[in-house]
XYZ file of C-alpha atoms in Angstrom:
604
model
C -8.185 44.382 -12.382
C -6.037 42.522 -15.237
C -3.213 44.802 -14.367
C -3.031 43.545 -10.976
C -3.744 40.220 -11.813
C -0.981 40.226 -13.822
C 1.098 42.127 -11.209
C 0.372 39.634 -8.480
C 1.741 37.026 -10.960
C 4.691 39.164 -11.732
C 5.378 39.305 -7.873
C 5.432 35.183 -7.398
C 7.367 34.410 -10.939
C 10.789 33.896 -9.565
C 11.856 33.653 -13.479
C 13.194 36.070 -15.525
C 11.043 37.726 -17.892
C 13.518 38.006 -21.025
C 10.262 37.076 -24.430
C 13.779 37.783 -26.242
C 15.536 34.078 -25.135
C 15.464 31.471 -27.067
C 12.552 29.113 -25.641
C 14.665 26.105 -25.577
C 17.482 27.566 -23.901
C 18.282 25.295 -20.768
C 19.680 27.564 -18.875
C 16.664 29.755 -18.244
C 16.144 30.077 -14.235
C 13.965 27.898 -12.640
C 11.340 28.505 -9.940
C 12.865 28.428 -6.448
C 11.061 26.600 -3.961
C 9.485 27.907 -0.848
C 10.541 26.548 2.412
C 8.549 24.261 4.443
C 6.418 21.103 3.386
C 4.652 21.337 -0.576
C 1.293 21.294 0.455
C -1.449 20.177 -1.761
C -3.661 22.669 -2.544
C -4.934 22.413 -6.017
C -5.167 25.548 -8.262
C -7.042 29.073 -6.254
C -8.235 30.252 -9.595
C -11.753 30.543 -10.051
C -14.399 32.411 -12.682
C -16.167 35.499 -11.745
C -18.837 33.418 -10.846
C -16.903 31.385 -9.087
C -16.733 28.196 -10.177
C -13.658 26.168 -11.132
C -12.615 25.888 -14.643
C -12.554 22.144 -16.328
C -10.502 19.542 -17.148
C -10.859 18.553 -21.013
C -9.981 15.730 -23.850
C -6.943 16.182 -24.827
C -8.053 16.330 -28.361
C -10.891 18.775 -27.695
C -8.005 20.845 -25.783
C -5.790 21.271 -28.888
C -8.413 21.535 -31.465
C -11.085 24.684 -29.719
C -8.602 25.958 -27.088
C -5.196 26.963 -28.936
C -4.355 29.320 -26.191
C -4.554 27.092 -23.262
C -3.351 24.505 -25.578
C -0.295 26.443 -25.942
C 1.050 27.241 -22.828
C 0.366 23.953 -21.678
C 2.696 22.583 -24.315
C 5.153 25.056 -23.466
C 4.853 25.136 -19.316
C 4.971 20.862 -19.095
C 8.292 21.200 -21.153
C 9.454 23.832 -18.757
C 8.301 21.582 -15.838
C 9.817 18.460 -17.258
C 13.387 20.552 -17.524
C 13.402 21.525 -14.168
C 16.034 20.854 -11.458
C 15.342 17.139 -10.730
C 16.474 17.141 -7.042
C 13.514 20.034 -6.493
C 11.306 18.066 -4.573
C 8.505 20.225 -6.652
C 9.742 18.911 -9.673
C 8.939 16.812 -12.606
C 11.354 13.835 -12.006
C 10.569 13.963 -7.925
C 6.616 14.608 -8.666
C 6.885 11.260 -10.846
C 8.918 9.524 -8.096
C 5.950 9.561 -5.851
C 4.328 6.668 -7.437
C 6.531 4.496 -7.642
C 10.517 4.199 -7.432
C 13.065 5.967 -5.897
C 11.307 4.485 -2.939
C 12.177 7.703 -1.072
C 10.148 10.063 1.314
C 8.808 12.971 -0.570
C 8.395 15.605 1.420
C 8.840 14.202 4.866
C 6.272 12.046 4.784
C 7.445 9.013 5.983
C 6.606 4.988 5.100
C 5.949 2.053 7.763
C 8.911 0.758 9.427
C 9.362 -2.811 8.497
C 7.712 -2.770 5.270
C 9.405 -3.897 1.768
C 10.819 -1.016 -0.386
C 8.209 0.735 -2.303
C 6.512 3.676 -3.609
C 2.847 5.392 -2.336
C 0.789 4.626 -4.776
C -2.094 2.017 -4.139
C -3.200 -0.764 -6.249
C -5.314 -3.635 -5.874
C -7.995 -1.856 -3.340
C -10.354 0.221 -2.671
C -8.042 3.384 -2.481
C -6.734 2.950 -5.841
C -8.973 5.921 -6.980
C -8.901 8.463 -3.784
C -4.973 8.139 -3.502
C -4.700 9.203 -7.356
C -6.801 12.262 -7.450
C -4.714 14.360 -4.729
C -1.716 13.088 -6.635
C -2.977 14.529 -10.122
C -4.060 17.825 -8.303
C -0.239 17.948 -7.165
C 0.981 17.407 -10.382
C -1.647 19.852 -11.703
C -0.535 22.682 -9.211
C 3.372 22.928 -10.066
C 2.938 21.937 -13.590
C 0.232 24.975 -13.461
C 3.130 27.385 -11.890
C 5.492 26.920 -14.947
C 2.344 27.533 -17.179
C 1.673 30.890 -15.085
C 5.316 31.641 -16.285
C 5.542 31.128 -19.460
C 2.234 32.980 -19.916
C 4.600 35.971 -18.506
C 7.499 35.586 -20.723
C 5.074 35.718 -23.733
C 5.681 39.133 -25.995
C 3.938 42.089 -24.200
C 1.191 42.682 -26.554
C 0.486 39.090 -25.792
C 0.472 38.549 -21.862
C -3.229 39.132 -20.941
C -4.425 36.359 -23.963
C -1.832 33.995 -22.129
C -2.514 34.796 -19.052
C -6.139 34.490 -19.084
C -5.404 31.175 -21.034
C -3.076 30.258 -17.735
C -5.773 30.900 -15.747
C -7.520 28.800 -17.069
C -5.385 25.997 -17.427
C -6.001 22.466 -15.993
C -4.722 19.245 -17.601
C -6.203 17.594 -19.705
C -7.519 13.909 -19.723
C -7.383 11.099 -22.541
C -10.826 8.963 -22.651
C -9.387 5.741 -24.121
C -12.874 4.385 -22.570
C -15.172 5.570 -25.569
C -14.711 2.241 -27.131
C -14.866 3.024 -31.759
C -16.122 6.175 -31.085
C -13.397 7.295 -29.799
C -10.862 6.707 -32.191
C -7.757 5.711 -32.300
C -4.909 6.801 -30.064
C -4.911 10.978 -30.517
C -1.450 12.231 -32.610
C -0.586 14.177 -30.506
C 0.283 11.744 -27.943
C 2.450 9.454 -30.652
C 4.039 12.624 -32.068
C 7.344 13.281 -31.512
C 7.471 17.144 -32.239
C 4.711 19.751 -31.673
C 3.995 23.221 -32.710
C 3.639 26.072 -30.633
C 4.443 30.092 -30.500
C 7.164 30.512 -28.383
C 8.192 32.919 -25.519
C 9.741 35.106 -28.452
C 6.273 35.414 -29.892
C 7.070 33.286 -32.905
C 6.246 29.943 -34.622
C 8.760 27.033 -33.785
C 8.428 22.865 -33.095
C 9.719 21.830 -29.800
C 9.729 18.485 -28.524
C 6.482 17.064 -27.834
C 6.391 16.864 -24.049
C 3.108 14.515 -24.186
C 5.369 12.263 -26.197
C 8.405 11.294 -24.150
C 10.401 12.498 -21.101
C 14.286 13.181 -21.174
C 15.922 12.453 -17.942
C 18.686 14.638 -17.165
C 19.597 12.468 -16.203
C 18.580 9.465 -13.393
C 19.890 10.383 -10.874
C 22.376 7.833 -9.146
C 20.355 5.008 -6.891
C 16.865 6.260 -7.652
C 16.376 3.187 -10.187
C 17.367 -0.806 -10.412
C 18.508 -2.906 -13.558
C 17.738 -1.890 -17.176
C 16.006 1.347 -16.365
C 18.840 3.005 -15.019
C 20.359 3.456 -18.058
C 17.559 4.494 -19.888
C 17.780 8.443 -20.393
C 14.273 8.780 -21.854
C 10.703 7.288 -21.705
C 9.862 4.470 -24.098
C 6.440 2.686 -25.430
C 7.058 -0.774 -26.201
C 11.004 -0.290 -26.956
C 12.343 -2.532 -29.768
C 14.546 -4.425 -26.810
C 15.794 -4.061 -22.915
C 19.213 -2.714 -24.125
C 20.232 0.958 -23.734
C 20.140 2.184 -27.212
C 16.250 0.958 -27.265
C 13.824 3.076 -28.922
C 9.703 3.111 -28.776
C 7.240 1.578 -31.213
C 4.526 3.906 -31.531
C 3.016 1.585 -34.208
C 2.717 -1.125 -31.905
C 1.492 0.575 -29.053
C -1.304 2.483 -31.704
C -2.084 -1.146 -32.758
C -2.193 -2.970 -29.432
C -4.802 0.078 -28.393
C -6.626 -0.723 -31.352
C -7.291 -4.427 -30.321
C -8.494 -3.735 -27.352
C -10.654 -0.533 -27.677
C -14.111 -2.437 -27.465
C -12.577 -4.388 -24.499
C -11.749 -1.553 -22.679
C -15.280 -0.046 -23.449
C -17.186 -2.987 -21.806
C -14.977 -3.165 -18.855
C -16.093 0.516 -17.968
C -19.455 0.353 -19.137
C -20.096 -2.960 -17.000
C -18.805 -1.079 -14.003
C -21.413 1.604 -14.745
C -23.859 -1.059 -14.688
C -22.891 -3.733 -12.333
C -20.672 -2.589 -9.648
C -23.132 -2.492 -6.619
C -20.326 -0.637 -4.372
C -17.177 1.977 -4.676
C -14.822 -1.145 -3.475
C -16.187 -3.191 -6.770
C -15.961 -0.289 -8.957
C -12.770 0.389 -8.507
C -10.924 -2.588 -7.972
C -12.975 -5.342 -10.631
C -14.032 -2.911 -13.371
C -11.717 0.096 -13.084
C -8.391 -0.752 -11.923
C -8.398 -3.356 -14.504
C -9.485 -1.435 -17.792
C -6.434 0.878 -16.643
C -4.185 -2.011 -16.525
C -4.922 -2.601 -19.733
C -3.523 0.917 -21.062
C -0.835 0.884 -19.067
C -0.073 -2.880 -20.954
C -0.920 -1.210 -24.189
C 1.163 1.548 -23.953
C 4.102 0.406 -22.160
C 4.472 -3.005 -23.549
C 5.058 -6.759 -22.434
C 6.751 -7.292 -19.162
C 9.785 -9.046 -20.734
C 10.349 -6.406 -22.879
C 8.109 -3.141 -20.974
C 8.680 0.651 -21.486
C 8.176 2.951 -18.440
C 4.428 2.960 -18.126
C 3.659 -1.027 -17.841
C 6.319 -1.656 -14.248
C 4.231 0.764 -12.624
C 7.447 1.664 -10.527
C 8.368 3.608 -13.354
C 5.325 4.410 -14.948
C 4.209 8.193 -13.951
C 7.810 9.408 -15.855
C 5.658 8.814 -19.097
C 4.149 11.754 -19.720
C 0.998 9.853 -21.052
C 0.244 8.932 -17.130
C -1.239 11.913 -17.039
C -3.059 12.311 -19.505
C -4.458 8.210 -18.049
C -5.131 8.679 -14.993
C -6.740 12.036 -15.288
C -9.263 9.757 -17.420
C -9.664 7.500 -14.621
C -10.331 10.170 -12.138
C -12.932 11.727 -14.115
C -14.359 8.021 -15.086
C -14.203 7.543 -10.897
C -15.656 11.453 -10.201
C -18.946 10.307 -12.986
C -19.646 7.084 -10.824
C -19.173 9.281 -7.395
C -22.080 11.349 -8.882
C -24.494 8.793 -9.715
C -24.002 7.366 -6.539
C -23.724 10.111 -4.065
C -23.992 7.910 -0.975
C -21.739 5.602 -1.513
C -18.671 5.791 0.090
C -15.494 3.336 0.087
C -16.548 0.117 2.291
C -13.773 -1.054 5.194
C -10.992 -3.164 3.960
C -7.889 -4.912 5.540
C -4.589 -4.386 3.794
C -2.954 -7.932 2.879
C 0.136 -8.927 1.173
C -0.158 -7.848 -2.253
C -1.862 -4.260 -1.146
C 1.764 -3.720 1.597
C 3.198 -0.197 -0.027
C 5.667 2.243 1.909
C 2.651 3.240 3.902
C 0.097 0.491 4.207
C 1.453 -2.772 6.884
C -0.699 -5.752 6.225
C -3.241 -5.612 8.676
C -4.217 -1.932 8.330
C -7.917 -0.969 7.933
C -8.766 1.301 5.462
C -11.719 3.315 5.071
C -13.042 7.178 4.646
C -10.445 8.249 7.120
C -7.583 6.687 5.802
C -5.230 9.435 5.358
C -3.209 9.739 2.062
C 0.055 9.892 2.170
C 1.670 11.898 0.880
C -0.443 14.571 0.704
C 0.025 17.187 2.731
C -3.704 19.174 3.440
C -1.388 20.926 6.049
C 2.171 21.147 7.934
C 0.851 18.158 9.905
C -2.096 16.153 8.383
C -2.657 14.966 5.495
C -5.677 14.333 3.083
C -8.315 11.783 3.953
C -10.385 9.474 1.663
C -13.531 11.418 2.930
C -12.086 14.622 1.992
C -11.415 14.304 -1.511
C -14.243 13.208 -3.121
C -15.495 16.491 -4.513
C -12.793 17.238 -7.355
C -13.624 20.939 -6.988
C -11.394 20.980 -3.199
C -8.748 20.793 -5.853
C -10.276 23.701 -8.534
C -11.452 21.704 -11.027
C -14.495 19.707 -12.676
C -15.203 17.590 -15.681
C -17.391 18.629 -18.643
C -20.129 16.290 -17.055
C -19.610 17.011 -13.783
C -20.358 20.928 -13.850
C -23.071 20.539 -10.996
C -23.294 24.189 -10.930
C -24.961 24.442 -14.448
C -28.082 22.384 -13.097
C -31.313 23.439 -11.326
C -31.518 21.346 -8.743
C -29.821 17.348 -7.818
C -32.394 15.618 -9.414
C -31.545 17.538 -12.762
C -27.833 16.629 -12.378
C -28.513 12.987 -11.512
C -30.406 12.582 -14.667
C -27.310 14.382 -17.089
C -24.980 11.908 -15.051
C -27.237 8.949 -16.183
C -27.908 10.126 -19.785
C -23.285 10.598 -19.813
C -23.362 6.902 -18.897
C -25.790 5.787 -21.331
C -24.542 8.055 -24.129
C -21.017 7.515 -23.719
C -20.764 3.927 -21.724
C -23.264 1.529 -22.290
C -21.704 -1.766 -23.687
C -21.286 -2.110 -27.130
C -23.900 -4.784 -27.368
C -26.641 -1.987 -26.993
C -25.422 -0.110 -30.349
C -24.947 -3.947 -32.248
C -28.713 -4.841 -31.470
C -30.247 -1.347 -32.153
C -28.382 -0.280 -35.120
C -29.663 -2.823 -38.035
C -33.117 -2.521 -36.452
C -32.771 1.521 -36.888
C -31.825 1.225 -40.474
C -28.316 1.965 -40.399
C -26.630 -1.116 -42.831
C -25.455 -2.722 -39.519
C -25.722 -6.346 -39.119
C -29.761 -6.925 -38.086
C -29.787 -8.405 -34.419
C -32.925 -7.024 -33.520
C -34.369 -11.167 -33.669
C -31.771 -11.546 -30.202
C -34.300 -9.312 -28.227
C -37.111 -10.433 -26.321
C -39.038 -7.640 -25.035
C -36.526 -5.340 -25.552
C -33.944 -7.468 -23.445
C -31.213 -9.961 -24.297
C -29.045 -12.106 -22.814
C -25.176 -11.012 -21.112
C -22.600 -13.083 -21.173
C -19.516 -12.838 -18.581
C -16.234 -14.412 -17.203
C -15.921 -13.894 -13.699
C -12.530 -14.499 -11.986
C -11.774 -15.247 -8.130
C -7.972 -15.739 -7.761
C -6.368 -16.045 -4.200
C -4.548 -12.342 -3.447
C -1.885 -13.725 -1.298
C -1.086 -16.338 -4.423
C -0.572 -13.110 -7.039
C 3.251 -12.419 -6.379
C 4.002 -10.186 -9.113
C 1.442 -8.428 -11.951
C -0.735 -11.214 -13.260
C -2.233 -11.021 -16.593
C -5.031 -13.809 -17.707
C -5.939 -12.953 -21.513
C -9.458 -14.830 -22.802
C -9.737 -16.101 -26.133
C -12.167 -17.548 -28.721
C -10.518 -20.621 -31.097
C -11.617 -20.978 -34.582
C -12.554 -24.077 -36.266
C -9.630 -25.407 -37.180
C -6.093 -24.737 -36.939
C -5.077 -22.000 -39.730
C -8.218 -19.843 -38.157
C -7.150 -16.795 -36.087
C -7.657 -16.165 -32.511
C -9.512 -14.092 -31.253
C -8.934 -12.154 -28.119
C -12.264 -11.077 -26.149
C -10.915 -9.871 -23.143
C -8.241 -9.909 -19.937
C -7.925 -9.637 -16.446
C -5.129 -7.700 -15.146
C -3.409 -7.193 -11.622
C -0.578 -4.886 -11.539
C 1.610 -5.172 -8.808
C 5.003 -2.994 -7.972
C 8.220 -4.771 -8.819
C 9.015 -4.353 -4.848
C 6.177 -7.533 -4.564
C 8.334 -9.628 -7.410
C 9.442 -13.228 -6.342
C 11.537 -15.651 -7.762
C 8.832 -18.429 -7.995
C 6.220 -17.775 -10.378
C 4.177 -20.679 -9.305
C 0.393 -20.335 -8.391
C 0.665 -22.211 -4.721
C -2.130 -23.650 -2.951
C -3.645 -21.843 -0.343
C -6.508 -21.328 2.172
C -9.741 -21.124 0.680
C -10.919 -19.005 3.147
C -8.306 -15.904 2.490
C -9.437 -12.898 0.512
C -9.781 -12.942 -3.054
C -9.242 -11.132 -6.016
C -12.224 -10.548 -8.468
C -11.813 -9.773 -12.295
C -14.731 -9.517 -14.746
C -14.079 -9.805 -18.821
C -17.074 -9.055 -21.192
C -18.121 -11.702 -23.733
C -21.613 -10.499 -25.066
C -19.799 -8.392 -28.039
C -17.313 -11.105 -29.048
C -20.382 -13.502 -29.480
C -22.256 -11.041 -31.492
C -19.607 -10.755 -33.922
C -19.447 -14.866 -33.690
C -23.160 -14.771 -35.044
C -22.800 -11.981 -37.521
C -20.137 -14.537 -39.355
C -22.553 -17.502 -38.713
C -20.795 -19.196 -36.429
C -23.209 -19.231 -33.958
C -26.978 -18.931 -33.833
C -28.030 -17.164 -30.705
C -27.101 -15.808 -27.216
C -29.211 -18.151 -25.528
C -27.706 -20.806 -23.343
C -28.201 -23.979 -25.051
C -26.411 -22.066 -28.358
C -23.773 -20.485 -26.299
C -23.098 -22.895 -23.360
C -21.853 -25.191 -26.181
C -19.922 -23.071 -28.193
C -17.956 -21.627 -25.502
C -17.045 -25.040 -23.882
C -15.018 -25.836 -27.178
C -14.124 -22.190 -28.114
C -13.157 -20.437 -24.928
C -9.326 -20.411 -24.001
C -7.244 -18.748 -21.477
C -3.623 -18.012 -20.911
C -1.940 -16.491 -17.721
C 1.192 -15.040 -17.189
C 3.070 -13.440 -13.629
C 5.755 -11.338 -13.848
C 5.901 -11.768 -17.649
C 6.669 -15.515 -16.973
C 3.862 -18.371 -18.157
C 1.779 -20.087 -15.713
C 0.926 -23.278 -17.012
C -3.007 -24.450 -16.682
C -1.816 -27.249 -14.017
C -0.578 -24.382 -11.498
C -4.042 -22.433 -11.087
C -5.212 -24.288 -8.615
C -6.254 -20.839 -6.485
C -7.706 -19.103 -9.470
C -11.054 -19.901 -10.426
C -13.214 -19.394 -13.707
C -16.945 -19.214 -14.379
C -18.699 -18.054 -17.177
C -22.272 -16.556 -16.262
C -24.901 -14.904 -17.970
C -27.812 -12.012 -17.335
C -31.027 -10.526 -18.584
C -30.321 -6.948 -19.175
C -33.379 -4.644 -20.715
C -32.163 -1.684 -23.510
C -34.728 1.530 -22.624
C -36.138 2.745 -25.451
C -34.656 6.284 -24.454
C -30.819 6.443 -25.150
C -30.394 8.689 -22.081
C -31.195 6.088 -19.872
C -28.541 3.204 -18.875
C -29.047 -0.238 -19.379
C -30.842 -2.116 -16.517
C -29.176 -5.238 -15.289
C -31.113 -7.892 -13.751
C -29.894 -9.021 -9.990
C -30.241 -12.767 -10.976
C -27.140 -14.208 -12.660
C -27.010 -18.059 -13.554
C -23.518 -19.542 -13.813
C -22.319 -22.213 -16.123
C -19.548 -24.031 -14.414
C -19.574 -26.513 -17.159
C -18.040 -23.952 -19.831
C -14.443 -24.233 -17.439
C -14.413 -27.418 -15.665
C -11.895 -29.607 -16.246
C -9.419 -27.088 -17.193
C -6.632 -25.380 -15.687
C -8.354 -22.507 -13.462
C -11.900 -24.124 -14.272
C -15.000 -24.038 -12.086
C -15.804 -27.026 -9.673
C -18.774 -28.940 -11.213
């Protein structure tokens, strides 16, 4: 059976088994594409049992699976050499999201719309068009894996290519809040270790770390980026000897690891709908990585324009996060499906015309399921279509739904519940933590919340809104407790950066930021005395402070007359077992007070 396994593999390699090259010799032969349209099929390979192997950490990858881990090191950096004008490659693959602004594959945009790439941001199919995107990806980059595994020493092809077999990329939960760490080393590294096709221990370049183009090819990009001939995280300036600042992008994860843990675990625990999910709670939290990795927008690497952003080979290793953080939410809400939405403005793409509905039978382009068609919305919401699952989401290992429901709920309460549930348990439990266990009331306490409504059609270009908490006086530090991010494509970027009245009755754009943790660290230094309203309602009247840029330009307070801020709170109960998730109460009371009067405030 392994022999003609291995044959069959043998028989589709279209590269020359020679363990005796060099690994990083360029000139080894690539994989010749087949003719007609790349359809996308995911990966065929399953267990004996069969079920589909799973997607893991990245850091659980490397440390308990050195075989996979190695031909996954060695099969991306084969896949990022190959021929960049093979539609199957690396450089086109990327070039799907965002610039060239070309066809891939045929599959062609809307006549009369703006230049622009597929992907979708900003609505409801921001998670469905991503996952048959990733299982693209997945499938080529797990062809050049299948090869190497074959090029490997003899004695040492069936341990690489069961490893290949197994093979499916891995994911990066930057979601787990101080838990999780920092940002993994193997991202940030530049070099990485691996046994090469000769059998033998060498460093290569890290493919997680950067990609070399080779190089852009003429038209495909605009301004400073076409002269840029590798990936960069926040470069050191826009000119084209630029290099990245890991240390900056390691420290601007840093600040914002509890942030990004709230904005997940509120979506767990708030978002009543698939539309709200992704787009408020989400979308958002991944803006925020792509900010923290990439950089400010006067000065961005490749992942923060998200034109350019899937040529970092961290985008990956993202978004597989946020289609597993999508796939746990599917499961604990099996019936809820994406809700009808109209396309405006901000949401126009090379596919989507303002106007368009979308819904479970929006097709998604482009995808090809066949010669013809492509996937729908309703089609891809099981991840195993595409041969692959999560650790959590390993259905298959449970006796019956009911079982499964409850592991999906215990993963959300483990890993996601806001941060606030571990602050006002953990003195109480004896651990040396700060004691909040007097800020419970019957086991409940009291949430705190921005909420944001901004008119879409007034958001020309990505719009960032960062929240704040002023000290006492001057010399005292600022503290940053959260952000609302829209990223929009460079193809929506206009001249005037200016907030402009509009018609209160158009669609809006909703953001959420956290505020319960940044107040519990305000008590622990005594700086205020409780989460209840008549403590809090004060405080954050004089402490709470907002700043908003588009496009990487300011918007001053007096030109947000379309956005508007509210600070709310809500009872939510902690169960006394950690497997269960918080419970929320419906009933939310808003403060307009906290914002009036300022630029973006509430109406009193």
């Amino acid at each position: 059976m392994w022999f003609l396994h291995v044959l069959s593999l043998l028989l589709l390699s279209t590269a020359t088994f020679a363990a005796s090259l060099p690994w990083h010799d360029p000139h080894l032969p690539g994989l010749v594409a087949q003719d007609g349209k790349t359809l996308v099929k995911g990966i065929d390979w399953r267990t004996p049992d069969g079920h589909v192997p799973i997607r893991r950490e990245v850091r659980d990858l490397k440390a308990n699976y050195p075989d996979i881990w190695n031909v996954y090191m060695l099969g991306l950096r084969s896949f990022q050499l190959s021929e960049e004008t093979d539609p199957k490659s690396y450089y086109q693959i990327a070039g799907i999201h965002g610039r060239p602004y070309k066809a891939w594959e045929d599959a062609q945009g809307k006549s009369g719309n703006p230049p622009a790439g597929y992907c979708t941001h900003n609505g409801a199919l921001f998670g469905s068009w991503h996952r048959p995107y990733l299982a693209l990806y997945e499938q080529e980059l797990h062809k050049h894996v299948e090869d190497i595994a074959l090029r490997m020493p003899s004695q040492l092809i069936q341990q690489y290519t069961a490893a290949a077999d197994q093979f499916r990329i891995p994911y990066w939960d930057w979601a787990l809040g101080d838990s999780g760490g920092s940002v993994p080393e193997v991202i940030t590294s530049p070099t990485v270790d691996v046994i090469g096709i000769d059998g033998q221990n060498q460093s290569i370049p890290n493919p997680l770390h950067h990609f070399d183009f080779h190089p852009v090819l003429p038209g495909d990009f605009a301004d400073k980026w076409v002269n840029l001939n590798t990936t960069l995280r926040w470069p050191t300036s826009n000119a084209v000897d630029a290099v990245s600042q890991e240390t900056v992008f390691i420290q601007n994860y840093n600040d914002i690891i509890t942030m990004l843990h709230n904005q997940v675990s509120d979506g767990y625990s708030i978002a009543s709908d698939l539309n709200s999910f992704s787009k408020t709670y989400l979308e958002t939290a991944h803006g925020w990585v792509h900010n923290a990795v990439g950089g400010p927008d006067n000065q961005a690497g490749h992942m923060n324009p998200i034109d350019y952003s899937a040529f970092d080979p961290i985008f990956a290793l993202h978004h597989c996060n946020v289609d597993r953080l999508l796939a746990i939410w599917e499961a604990a809400h099996p019936g809820l499906d994406i809700v009808p939405e109209t396309i405006d403005s901000n949401m126009i793409n090379f596919w989507l015309s303002q106007g368009d509905t979308i819904d479970t039978n929006s097709d998604l382009p482009p995808f090809w399921k066949t010669e013809t068609t492509f996937w729908k919305v309703s089609e891809v919401r099981d991840t195993q279509i595409f041969g692959y699952a999560y650790p959590e989401t390993m259905n298959w290992t449970f006796s019956s739904a009911d079982a499964y429901g409850a592991s999906i709920n215990s993963t959300i309460a483990r890993l996601y519940s806001n941060s606030a549930r571990s602050s006002l348990t953990a003195g109480a439990a004896g651990t040396g933590a700060a004691n909040f266990n007097h800020l419970l009331k019957d086991n409940s306490y009291t949430d705190w919340n921005v909420e944001i409504r901004a008119a879409r059609s007034a958001l020309k270009a990505t719009f960032i809104m960062r929240f704040s908490l002023v000290g006492t006086f001057s010399s005292d530090p600022v503290t940053q407790v959260g952000a609302w991010h829209v990223l929009m494509s460079e193809s929506h970027r206009v001249a005037a950066r200016k907030v402009k009245r509009t018609n209160t009755l158009e669609k809006q754009q909703e953001g959420h930021v956290s505020l319960t943790s940044a107040l519990l660290t305000e008590i622990a230094a005594g700086h205020l005395e409780s989460l209840e309203a008549v403590d809090v309602v004060p405080f954050l009247k004089e402490k709470l402070t907002w700043k908003a840029t588009m496009g990487g330009t300011a918007v001053p307070h007096g030109e947000l007359q379309n956005i508007t801020i509210t600070v709310s709170s809500t009872q939510v109960r902690i169960p006394e077992s950690a497997d269960q998730p918080l419970e929320y109460s419906a009933e939310t009371t808003p403060y307009p007070e906290v914002t009036a009067g300022k630029g973006g405030g509430a109406k009193v």
